[in-house]
PDB file of C-alpha atoms in Angstrom:
ATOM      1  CA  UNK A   5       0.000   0.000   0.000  1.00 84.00           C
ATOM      2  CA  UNK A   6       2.972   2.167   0.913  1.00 89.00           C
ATOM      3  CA  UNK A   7       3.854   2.344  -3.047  1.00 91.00           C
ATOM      4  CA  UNK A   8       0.597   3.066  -4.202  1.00 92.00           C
ATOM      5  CA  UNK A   9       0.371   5.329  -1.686  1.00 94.00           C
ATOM      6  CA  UNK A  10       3.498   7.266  -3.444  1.00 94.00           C
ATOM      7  CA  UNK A  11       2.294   6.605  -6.876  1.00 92.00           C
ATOM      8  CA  UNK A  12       0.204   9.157  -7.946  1.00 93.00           C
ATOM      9  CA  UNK A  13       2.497  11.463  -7.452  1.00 94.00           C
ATOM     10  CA  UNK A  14       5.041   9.628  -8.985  1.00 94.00           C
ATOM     11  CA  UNK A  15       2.992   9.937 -12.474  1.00 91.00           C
ATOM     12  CA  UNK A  16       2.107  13.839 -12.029  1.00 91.00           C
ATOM     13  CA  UNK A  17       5.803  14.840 -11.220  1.00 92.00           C
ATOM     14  CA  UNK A  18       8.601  15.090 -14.282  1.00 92.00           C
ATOM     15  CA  UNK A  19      11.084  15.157 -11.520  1.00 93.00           C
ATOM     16  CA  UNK A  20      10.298  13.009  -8.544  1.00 93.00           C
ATOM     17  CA  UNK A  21      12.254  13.041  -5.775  1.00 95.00           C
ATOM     18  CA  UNK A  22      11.410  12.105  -1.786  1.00 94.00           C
ATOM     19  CA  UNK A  23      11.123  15.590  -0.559  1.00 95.00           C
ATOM     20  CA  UNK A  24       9.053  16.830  -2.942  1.00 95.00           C
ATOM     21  CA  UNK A  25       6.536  13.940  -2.440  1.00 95.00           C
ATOM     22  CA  UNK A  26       6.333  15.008   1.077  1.00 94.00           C
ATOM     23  CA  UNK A  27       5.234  18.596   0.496  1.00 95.00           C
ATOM     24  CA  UNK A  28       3.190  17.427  -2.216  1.00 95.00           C
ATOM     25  CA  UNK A  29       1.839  14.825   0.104  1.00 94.00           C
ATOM     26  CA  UNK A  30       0.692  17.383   3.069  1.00 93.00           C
ATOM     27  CA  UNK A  31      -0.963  19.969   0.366  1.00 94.00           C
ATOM     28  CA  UNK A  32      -3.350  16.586  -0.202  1.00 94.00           C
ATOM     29  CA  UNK A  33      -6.830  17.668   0.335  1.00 93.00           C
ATOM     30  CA  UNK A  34      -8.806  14.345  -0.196  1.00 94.00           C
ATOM     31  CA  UNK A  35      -9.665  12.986   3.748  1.00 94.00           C
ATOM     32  CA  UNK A  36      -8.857   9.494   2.730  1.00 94.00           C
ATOM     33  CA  UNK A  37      -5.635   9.979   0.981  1.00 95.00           C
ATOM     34  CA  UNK A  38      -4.293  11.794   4.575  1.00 95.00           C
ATOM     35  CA  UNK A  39      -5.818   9.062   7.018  1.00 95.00           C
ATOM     36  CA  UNK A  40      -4.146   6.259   4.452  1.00 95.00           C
ATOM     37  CA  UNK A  41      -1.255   8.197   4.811  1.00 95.00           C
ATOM     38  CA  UNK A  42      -0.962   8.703   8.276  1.00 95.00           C
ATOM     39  CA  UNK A  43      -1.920   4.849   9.125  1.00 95.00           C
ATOM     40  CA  UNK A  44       1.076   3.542   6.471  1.00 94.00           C
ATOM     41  CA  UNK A  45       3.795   6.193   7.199  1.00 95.00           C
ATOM     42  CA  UNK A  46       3.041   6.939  10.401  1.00 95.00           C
ATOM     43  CA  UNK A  47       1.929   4.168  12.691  1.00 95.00           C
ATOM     44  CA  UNK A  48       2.658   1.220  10.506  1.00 94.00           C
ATOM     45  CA  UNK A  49       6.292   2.677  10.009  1.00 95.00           C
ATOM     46  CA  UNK A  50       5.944   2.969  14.082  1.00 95.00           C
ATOM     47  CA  UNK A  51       5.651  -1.052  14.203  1.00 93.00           C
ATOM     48  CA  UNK A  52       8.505  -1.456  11.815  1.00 92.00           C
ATOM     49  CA  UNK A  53      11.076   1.026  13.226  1.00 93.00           C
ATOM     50  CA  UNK A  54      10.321  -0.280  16.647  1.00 90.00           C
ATOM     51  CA  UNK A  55      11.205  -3.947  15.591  1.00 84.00           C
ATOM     52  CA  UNK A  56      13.893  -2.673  13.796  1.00 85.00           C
ATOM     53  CA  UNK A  57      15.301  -1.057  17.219  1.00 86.00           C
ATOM     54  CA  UNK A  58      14.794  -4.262  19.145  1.00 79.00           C
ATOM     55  CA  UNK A  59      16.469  -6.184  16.815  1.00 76.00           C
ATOM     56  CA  UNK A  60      19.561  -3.917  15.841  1.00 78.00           C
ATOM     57  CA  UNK A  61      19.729  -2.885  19.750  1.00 78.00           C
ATOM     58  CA  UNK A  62      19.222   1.134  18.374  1.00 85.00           C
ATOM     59  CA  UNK A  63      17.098   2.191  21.873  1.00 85.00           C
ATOM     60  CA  UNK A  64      15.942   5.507  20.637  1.00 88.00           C
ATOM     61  CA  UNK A  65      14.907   4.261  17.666  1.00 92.00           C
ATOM     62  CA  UNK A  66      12.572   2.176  19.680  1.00 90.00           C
ATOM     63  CA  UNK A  67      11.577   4.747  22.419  1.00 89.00           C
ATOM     64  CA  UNK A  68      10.901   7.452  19.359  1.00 93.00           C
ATOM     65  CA  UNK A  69       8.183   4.735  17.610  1.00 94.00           C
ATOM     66  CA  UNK A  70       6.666   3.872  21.011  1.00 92.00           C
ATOM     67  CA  UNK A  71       5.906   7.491  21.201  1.00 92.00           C
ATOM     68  CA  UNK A  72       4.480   7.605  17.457  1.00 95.00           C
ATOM     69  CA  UNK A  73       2.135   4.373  18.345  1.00 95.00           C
ATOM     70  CA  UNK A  74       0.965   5.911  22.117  1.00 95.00           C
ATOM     71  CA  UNK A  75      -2.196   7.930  20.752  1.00 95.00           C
ATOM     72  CA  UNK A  76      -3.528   4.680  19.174  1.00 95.00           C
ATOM     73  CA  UNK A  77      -3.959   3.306  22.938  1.00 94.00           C
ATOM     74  CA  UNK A  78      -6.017   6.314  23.707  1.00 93.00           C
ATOM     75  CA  UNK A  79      -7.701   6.086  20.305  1.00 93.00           C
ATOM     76  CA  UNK A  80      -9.683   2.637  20.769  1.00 89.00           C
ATOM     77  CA  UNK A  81     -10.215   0.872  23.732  1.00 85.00           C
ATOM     78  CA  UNK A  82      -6.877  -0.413  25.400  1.00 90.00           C
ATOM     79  CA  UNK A  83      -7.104   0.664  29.261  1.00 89.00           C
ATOM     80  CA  UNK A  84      -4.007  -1.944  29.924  1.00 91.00           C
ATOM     81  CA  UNK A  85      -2.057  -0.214  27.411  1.00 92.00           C
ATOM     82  CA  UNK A  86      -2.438   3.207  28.119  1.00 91.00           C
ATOM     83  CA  UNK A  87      -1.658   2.033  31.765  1.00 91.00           C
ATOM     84  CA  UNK A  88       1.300   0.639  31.098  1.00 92.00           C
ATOM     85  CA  UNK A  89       2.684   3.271  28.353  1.00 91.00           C
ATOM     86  CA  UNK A  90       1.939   6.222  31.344  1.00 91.00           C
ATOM     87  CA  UNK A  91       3.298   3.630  34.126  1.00 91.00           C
ATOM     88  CA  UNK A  92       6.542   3.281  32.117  1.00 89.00           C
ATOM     89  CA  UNK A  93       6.923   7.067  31.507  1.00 88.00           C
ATOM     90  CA  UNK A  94       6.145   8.282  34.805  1.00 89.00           C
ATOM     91  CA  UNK A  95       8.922   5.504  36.227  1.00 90.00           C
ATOM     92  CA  UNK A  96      11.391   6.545  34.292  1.00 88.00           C
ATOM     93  CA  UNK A  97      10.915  10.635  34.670  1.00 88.00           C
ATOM     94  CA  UNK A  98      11.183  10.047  38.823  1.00 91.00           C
ATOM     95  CA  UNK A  99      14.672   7.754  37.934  1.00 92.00           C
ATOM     96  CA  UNK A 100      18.163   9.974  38.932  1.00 93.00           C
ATOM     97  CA  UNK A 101      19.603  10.797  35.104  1.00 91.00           C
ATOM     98  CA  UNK A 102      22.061   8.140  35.524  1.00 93.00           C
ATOM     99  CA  UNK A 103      20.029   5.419  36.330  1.00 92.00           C
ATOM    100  CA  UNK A 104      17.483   6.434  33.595  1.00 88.00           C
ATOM    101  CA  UNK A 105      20.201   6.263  31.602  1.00 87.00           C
ATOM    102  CA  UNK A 106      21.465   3.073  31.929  1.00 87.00           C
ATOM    103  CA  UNK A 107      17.681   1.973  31.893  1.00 84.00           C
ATOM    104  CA  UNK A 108      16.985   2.817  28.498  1.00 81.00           C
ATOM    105  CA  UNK A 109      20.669   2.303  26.518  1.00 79.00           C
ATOM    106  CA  UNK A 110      19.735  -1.167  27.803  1.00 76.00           C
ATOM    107  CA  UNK A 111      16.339  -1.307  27.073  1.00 74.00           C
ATOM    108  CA  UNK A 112      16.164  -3.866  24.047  1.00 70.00           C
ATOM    109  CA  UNK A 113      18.391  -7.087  22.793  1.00 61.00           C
ATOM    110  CA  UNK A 114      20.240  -8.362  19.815  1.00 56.00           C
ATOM    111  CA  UNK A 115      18.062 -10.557  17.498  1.00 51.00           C
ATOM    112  CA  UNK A 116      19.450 -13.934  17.916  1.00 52.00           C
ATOM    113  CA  UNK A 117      17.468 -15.587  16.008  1.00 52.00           C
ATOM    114  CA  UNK A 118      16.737 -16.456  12.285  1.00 53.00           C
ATOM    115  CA  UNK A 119      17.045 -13.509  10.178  1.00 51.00           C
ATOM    116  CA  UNK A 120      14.855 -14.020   7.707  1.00 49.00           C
ATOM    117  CA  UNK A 121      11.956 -14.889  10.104  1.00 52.00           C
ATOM    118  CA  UNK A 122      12.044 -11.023  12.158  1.00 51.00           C
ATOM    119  CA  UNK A 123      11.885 -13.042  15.302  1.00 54.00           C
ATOM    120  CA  UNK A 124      12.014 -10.853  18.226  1.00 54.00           C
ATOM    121  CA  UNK A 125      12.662 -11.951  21.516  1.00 57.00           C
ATOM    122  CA  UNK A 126       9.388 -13.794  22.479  1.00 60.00           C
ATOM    123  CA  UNK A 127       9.601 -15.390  19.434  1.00 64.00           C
ATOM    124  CA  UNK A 128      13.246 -16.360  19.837  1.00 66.00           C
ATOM    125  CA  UNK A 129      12.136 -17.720  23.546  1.00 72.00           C
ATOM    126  CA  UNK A 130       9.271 -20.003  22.433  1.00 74.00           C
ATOM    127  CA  UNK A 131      11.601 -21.600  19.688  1.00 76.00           C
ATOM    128  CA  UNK A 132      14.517 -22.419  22.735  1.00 78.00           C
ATOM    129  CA  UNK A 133      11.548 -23.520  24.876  1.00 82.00           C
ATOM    130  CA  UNK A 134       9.852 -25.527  22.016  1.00 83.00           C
ATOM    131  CA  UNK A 135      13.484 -27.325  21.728  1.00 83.00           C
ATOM    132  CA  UNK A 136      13.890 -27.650  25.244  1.00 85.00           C
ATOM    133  CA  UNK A 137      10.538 -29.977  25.504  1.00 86.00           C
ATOM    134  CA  UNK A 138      12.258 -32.339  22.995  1.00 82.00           C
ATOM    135  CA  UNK A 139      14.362 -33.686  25.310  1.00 84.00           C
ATOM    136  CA  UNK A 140      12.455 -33.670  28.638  1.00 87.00           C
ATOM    137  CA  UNK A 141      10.179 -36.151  30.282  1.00 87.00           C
ATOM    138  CA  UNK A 142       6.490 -35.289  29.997  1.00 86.00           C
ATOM    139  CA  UNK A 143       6.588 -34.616  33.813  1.00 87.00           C
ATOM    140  CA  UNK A 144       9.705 -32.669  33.887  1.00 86.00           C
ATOM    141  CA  UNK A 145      11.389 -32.377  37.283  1.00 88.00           C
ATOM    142  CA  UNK A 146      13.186 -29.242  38.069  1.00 89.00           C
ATOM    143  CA  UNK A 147      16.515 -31.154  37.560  1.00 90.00           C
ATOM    144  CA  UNK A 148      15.636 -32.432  33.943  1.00 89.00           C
ATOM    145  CA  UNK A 149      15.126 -28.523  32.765  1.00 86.00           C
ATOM    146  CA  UNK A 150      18.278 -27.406  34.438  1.00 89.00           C
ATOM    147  CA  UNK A 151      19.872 -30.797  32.775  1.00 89.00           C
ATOM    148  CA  UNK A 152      18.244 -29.857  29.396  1.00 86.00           C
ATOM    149  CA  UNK A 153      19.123 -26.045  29.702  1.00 86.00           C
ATOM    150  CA  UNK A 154      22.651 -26.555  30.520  1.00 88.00           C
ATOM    151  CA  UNK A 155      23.415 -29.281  27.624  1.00 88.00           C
ATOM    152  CA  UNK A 156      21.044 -28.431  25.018  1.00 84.00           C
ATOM    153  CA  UNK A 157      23.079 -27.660  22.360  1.00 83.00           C
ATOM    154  CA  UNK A 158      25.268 -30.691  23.036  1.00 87.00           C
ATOM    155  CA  UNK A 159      22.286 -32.422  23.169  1.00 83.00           C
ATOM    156  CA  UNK A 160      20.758 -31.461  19.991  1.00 82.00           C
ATOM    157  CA  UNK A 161      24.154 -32.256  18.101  1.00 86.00           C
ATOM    158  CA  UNK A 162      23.728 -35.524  19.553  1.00 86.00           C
ATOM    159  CA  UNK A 163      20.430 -36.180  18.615  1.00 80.00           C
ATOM    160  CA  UNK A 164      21.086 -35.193  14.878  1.00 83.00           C
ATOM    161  CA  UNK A 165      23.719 -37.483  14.739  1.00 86.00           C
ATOM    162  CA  UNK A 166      21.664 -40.410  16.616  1.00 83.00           C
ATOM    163  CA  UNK A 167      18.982 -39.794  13.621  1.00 81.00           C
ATOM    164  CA  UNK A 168      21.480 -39.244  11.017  1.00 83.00           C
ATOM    165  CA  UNK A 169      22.919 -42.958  12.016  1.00 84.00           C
ATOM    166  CA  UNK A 170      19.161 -44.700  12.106  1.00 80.00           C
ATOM    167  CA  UNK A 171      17.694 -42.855   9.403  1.00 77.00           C
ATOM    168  CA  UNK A 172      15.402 -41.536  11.108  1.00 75.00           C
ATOM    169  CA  UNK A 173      13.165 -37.932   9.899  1.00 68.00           C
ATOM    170  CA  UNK A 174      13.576 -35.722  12.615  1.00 62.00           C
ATOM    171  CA  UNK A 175       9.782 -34.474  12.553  1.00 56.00           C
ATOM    172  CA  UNK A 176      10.764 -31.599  14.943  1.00 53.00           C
ATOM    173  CA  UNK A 177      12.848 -29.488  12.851  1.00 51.00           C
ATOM    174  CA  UNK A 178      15.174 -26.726  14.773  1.00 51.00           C
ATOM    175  CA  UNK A 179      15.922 -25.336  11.889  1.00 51.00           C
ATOM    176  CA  UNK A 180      14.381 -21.853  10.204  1.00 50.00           C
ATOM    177  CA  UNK A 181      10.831 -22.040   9.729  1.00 50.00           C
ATOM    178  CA  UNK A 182      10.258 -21.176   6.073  1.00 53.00           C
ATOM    179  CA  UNK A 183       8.836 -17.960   5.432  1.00 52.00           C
ATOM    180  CA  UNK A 184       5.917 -17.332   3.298  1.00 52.00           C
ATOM    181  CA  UNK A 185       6.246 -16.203  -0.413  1.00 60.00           C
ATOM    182  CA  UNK A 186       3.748 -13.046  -0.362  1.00 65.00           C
ATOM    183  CA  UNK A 187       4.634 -11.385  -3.585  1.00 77.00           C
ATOM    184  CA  UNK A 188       2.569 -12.606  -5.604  1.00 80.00           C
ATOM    185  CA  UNK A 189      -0.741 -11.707  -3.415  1.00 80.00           C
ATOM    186  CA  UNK A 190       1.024  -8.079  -2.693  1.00 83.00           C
ATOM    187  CA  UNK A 191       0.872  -7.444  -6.204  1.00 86.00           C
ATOM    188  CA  UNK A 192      -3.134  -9.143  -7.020  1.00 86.00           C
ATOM    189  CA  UNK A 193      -3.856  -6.122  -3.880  1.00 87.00           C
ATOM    190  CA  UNK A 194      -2.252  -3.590  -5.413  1.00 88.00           C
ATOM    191  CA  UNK A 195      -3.584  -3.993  -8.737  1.00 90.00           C
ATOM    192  CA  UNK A 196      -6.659  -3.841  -7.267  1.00 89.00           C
ATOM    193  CA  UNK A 197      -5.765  -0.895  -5.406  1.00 90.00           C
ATOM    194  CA  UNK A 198      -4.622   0.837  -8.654  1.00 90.00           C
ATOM    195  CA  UNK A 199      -7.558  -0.158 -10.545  1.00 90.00           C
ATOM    196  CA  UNK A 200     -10.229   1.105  -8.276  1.00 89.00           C
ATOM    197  CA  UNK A 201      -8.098   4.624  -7.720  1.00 89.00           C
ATOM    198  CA  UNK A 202      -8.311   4.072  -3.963  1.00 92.00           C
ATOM    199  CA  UNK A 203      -5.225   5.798  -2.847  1.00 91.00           C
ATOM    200  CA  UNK A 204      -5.832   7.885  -5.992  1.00 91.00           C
ATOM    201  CA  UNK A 205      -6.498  11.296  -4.228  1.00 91.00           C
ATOM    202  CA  UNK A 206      -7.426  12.852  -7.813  1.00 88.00           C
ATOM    203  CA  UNK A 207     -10.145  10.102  -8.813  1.00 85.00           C
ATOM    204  CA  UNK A 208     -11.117   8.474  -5.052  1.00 80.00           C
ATOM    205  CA  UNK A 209     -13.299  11.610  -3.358  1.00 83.00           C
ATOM    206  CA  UNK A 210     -15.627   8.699  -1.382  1.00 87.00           C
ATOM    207  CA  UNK A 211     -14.999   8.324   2.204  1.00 93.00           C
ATOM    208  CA  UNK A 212     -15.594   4.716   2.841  1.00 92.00           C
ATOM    209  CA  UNK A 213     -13.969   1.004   2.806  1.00 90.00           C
ATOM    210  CA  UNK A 214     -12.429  -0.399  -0.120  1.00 89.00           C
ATOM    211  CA  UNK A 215     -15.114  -2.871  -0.351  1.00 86.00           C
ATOM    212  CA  UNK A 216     -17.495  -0.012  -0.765  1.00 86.00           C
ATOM    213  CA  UNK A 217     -19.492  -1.547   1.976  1.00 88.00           C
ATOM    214  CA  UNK A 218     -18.724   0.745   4.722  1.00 89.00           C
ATOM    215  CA  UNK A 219     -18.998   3.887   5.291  1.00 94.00           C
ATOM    216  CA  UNK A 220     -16.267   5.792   7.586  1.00 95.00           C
ATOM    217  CA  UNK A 221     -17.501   7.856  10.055  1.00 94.00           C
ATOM    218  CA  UNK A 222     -17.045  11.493  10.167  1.00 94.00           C
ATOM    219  CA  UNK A 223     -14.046  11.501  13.326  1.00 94.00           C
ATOM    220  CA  UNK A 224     -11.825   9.568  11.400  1.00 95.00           C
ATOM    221  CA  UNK A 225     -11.048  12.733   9.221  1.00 95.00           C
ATOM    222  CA  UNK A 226      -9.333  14.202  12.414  1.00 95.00           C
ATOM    223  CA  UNK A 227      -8.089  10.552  14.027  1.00 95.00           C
ATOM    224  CA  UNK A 228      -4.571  11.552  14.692  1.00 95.00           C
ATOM    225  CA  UNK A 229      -5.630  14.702  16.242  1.00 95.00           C
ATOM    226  CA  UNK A 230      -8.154  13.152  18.511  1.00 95.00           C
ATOM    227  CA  UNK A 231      -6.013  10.246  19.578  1.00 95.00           C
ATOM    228  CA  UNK A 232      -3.072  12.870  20.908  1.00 95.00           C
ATOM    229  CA  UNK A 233      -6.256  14.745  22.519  1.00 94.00           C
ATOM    230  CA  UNK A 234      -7.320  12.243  24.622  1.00 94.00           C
ATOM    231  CA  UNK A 235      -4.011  10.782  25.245  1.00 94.00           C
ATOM    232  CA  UNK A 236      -2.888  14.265  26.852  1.00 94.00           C
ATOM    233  CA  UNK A 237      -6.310  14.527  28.933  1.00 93.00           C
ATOM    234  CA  UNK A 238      -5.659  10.522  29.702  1.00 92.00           C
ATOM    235  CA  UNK A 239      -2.148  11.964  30.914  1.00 92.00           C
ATOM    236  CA  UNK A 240      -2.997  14.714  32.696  1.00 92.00           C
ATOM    237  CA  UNK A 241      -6.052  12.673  34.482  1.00 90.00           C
ATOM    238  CA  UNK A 242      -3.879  10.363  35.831  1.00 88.00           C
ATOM    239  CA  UNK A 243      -1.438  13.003  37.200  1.00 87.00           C
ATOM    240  CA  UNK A 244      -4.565  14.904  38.596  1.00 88.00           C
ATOM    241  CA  UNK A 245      -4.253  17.903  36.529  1.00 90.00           C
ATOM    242  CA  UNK A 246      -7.589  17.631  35.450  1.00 87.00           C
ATOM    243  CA  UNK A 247     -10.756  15.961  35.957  1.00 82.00           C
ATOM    244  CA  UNK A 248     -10.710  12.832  34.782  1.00 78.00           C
ATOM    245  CA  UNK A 249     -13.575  11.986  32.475  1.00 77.00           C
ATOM    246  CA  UNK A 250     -14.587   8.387  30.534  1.00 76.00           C
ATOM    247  CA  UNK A 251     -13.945   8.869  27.046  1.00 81.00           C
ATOM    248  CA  UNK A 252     -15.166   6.973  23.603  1.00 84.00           C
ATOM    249  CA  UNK A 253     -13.276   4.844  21.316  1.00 89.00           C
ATOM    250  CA  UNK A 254     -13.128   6.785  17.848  1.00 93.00           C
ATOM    251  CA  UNK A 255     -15.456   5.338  16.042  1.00 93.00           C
ATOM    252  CA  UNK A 256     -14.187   3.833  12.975  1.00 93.00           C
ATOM    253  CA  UNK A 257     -17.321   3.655  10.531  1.00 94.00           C
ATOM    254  CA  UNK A 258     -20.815   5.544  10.214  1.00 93.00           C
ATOM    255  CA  UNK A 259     -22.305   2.497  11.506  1.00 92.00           C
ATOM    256  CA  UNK A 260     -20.136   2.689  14.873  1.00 90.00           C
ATOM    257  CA  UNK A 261     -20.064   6.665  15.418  1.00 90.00           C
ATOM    258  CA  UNK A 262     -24.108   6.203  15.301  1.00 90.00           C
ATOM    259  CA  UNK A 263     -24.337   3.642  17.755  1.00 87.00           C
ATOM    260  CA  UNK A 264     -22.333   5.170  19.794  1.00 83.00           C
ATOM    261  CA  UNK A 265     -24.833   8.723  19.187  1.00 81.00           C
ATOM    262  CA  UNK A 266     -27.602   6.585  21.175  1.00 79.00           C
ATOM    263  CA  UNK A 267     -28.405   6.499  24.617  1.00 71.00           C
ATOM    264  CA  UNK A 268     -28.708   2.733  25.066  1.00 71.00           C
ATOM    265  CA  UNK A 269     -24.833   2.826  24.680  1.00 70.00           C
ATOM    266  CA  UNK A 270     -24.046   5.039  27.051  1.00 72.00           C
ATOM    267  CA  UNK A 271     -22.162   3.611  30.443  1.00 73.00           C
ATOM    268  CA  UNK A 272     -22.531   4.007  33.924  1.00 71.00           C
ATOM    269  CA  UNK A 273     -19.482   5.992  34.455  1.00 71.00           C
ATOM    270  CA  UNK A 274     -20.601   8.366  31.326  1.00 67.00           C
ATOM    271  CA  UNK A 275     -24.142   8.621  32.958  1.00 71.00           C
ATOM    272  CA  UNK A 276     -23.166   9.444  35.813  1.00 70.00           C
ATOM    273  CA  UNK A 277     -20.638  12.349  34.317  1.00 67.00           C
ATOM    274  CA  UNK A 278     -22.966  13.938  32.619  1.00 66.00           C
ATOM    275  CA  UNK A 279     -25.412  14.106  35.873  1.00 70.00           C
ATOM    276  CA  UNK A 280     -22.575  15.076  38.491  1.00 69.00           C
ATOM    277  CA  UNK A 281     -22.063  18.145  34.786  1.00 67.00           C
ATOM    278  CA  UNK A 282     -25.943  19.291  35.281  1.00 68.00           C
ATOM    279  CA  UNK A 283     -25.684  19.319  39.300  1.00 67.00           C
ATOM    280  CA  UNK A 284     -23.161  21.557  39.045  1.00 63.00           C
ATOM    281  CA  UNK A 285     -25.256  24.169  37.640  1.00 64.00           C
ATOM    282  CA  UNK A 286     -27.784  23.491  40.330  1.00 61.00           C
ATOM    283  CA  UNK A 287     -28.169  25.625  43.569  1.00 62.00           C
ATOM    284  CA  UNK A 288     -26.023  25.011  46.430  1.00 64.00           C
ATOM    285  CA  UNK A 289     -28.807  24.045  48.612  1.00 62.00           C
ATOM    286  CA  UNK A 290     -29.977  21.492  46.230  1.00 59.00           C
ATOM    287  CA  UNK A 291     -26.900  19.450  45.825  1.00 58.00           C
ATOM    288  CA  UNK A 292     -26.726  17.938  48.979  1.00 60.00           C
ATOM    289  CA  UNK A 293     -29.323  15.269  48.031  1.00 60.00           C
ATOM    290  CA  UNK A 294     -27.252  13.848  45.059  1.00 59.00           C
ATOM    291  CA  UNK A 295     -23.715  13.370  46.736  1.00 61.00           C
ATOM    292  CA  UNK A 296     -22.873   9.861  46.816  1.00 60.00           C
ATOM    293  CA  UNK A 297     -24.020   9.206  43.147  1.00 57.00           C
ATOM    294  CA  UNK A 298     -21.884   6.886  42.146  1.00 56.00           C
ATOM    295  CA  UNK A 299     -21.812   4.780  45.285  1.00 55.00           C
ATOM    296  CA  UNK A 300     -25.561   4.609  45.063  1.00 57.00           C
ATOM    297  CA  UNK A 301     -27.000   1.100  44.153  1.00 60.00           C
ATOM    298  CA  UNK A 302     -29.932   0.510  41.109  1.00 56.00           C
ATOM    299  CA  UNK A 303     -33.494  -0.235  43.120  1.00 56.00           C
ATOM    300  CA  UNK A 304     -35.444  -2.748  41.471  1.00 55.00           C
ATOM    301  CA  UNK A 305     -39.457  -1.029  41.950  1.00 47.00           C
TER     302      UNK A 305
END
């Protein structure tokens, strides 16, 4: 998508060059043009470049994408995320310089694993621990994983060698799993892509889907914006500069952003917001009666 994202103006322009496709590329008035943009060059560049850090050990490389990719916490719904993003943050402001230092120069690990496969470290794990199972009991003792630890590689050259002998077909390869050919579906999607104009910003004016099916609601035209909103009122909520208040998911299609208009899908914690909003533009003598709102339990009449 990334190159038929860069296409069009690779046709219009007798001179292309990478700097002028980026001015060219912010004068871009059609809404889904920018929010293609922003999700390919932005936060799926985010993904890569932070993989990229973990793997090469380059730690501001990875701290610089995890700051591109924080508003997309605050975006949808991903309360354990946006916990520990803040959590991680406010740790490492309250660290002496030093300390912080050390922190995050060490804060990823060389790729040790197969190249071609961008394993990163939980994948690298799972393939030592998938190994390590071939050559413990079913009901391991804590000596036959410190055994199997300590020896595996001996242990694996011996086994290779024991099947080599017998002719046996080791079914559990330790080898590189083979990675899957996508080339040739990459280029069926973007000749669709190309033939439909739907990165096309001078033929695709609809704001909807590829399939055509649905629609794309209305707050998606301003998603970066909103998702650094409510990430700085998340922030500042949890540091008690403000009020905190339960915000919405953007919603991603017309479909969503008018469910989301109705009353039946409003939640307690909204509810009671927007009550504790109206009594504060009651009289003083009248608020009395509603404190303890959201302690209060439903009656059943």
């Amino acid at each position: 998508m990334a190159m038929e994202l860069v296409w069009p103006y690779v046709v219009s322009a007798s001179n292309p060059s990478v700097n002028c496709f980026l001015d060219w590329a912010k004068n871009q008035k059609n809404e889904l043009y920018k929010l293609k943009y922003q999700q390919i060059f932005w936060y799926l560049q985010a993904i890569i470049n932070f993989r990229t850090g973990v793997r090469y050990n380059q730690p501001l490389l990875k701290s610089a994408a995890c700051r591109i990719f924080a508003p997309i916490w605050s975006a949808r719904r991903h309360p354990i995320y946006q916990a520990i993003e803040i959590a991680d943050e406010e740790q490492l402001i309250r660290l002496r310089p030093e300390i912080r230092q050390i922190i995050e120069n060490n804060s990823v690990v060389a790729q040790s694993g197969w190249s071609n496969q961008h394993q990163g470290l939980d994948a690298i794990l799972e393939e030592v621990n998938k190994t390590l199972k071939t050559l413990i009991p079913p009901i391991p003792a804590q000596k036959h994983w410190e055994m199997a630890a300590r020896n595996c590689t001996k242990f694996m050259k011996l086994r290779k060698k024991l099947f080599a002998t017998m002719g046996y077909a080791d079914s559990e390869s330790s080898g590189p799993r083979s990675r899957p050919d996508y080339e040739e579906e990459s280029q069926r999607f973007r000749i669709r892509l190309r033939k439909t104009g739907f990165l096309n910003p001078n033929l695709n004016h609809s704001f909807e889907g590829l399939d055509k099916n649905n629609k794309l609601s209305v707050q998606m035209k301003s998603f970066s914006n909103k998702a650094q909103a409510q990430r700085i009122n998340y922030i500042k909520g949890k540091f008690g500069l403000i009020k905190s208040e339960p915000t919405r998911s953007i919603p991603v299609t017309f479909d969503e952003a008018q469910l989301q208009s109705s009353e039946s899908s409003l939640k307690k914690e909204e509810i009671v917001f927007a009550i504790e909003n109206l009594i504060g533009s009651l009289n003083e003598a009248k608020r009395p009666q509603f404190r303890g709102l959201r302690t209060k339990k439903k009656r059943n009449y």
